[in-house]
Amino acid sequence: MSILSGKHILLGVTGSIAAYKAADLASKLTQAGAQVDVILTGAGEKFVTPLTFQSVTGRRAYTDNDLWGNEAHILHVTFGKTADILVIAPCTADTMAKLAHGIADNLLTVTALAAACPILIAPAMDGGMFDHPATRANLAALQSHGVLVAGPAEGYLASGLSGKGRMVESVEVLGHIRNVLGKRGKLAGKKIIVTAGGTQEAIDPVRILTNHSSGRQGYALAQAALDSGADVCLITTPTALTPPVGARVVCVKSVQEMLDVLINESADALIMAAAAADFRPKQVAKEKMKKRDGIPQIELEAAPDILKIVTSSPLGAGSGSPAGKKRFKVVVGFAAESQDLLENAAEKLQSKGLDFIAANDISAKDAGFAIETNRITLLFANGTQEILQLMSKTEAAEKIIEHTARLLE
Ligand code: CTP
């Protein structure tokens, strides 16, 4: 997560049972290379101790005692100036009310008032408190002041009731933090479409033809593009993964559905990481095929080649863009190969009209489908190549996004 590496994050923790989630958030941020300074309110300290945060961040955690301590006169101003973001998670109704009205009666609220950095809050309270007109008005006031809000989520509440008021999980807060930190990245103002996952071609209402793609590389690309400030659309087949926070997600199953979505889209870049089918059943049985009818003979036909179609069909009139304009300024493909990796990838680069292709040896144990690492060679339309050593799919995604951004410059 290079987006978080070296970033200074101020984490405010207020008095809610969801404070335990803040310890996990502090730990995740620290593991990702951020410097995390925690400020607890008096009520926050009742739920989790400063020691908990010190133990996970390796830095001292601050409390209201510091508001009156030796550094008191500068602490809040220094924090407010040096932090890249102030995150208040959990943020109680009381702290929301104070922030909305500029009340500064503890170290956290004084710091928030002095902060020059973006502020993100993750509200946590009982459903009735969140629905109260006073809280609603405070929320609206905070948003009008530019405060960003993550959640709250619906679900089980500490009161035993169910409703809207749960603090969102720490991974989701982390996603919002990444969105804020990436905002002014190299892809700010650019729209990137990423496809991910293995397509599913129906045989009958029960059975499908699919492949081993997990969607990991595509999801990592969507996250890396968000980290660079892009407006991201993730077109995905069903996977076990959670889409990155901030991406517009379009769910599809078959190659045809993916094509139908893409044919109506345009963007600065298209990154086709999906493992799209080459063949599909010629006929889809309307009813479930029964054993008693014997072993079926399934005739296959060619599925449409999405990349070939979208790179050879410019935008038509009526799409809001001048007729003949390219749908995508940069198009990136993947080549999953089990033999003759570079020759096959070079042929696809050319025949599919790509700007570059990520060639991926799926016969290697540490590369390809359903694992965390990849071993990729990038082949560019200008004939150059770049070998990426064995790396995580996250790192590979960051490299591919860097090249995409360079081509869009
Ligand atoms: N692709 C596509 N439409 C398809 C199949 C593949 O747009 N119906 C895209 C993939 O998303 C990938 C690139 O084409 O970015 C190469 O996919 P790959 O499966 O490696 O190659 P194919 O063109 O399908 O050729 P082959 O399976 O014969 O290697």
Coordinates of C-alpha atoms and ligand atoms in Angstrom, one line a residue, residues 255 272-278 303-307 333-337 348 352, ligand 1:
V255 CA -18.6 -12.1 -22.1
M272 CA -8.9 -5.6 -19.5
A273 CA -7.8 -7.8 -16.7
A274 CA -10.8 -10.1 -16.9
A275 CA -10.3 -13.7 -18.0
A276 CA -13.0 -13.5 -20.7
A277 CA -14.2 -16.7 -22.3
D278 CA -13.2 -17.5 -25.9
A303 CA -17.5 -15.7 -27.8
P304 CA -17.0 -12.1 -29.0
D305 CA -13.5 -10.8 -28.5
I306 CA -14.3 -7.7 -26.4
L307 CA -10.9 -6.0 -26.9
G333 CA -4.6 -6.1 -22.1
F334 CA -3.4 -9.2 -20.4
A335 CA -2.1 -12.3 -22.0
A336 CA -2.4 -15.5 -19.9
E337 CA -0.1 -18.0 -21.6
K348 CA -2.2 -10.1 -29.1
K352 CA -6.1 -6.3 -30.4
Ligands
CTP1 N1 -10.2 -10.9 -24.1 C1 -11.3 -10.2 -24.6 N2 -12.4 -10.9 -25.0 C2 -12.4 -12.3 -25.0 C3 -11.3 -13.0 -24.5 C4 -10.2 -12.2 -24.1 O1 -11.3 -9.0 -24.6 N3 -13.4 -12.9 -25.4 C5 -9.1 -10.1 -23.6 C6 -8.6 -10.5 -22.2 O2 -9.3 -9.7 -21.2 C7 -7.2 -10.1 -22.2 C8 -6.8 -10.3 -23.7 O3 -8.0 -10.3 -24.4 O4 -6.9 -8.8 -21.9 C9 -6.0 -11.6 -23.9 O5 -6.8 -12.7 -23.4 P1 -6.2 -14.2 -23.5 O6 -7.2 -15.1 -22.9 O7 -4.8 -14.2 -23.0 O8 -6.1 -14.3 -25.1 P2 -7.2 -14.7 -26.2 O9 -7.3 -13.5 -27.1 O10 -8.4 -15.1 -25.5 O11 -6.5 -15.8 -27.0 P3 -6.1 -17.3 -26.5 O12 -7.1 -17.7 -25.5 O13 -6.2 -18.1 -27.7 O14 -4.7 -17.3 -26.0

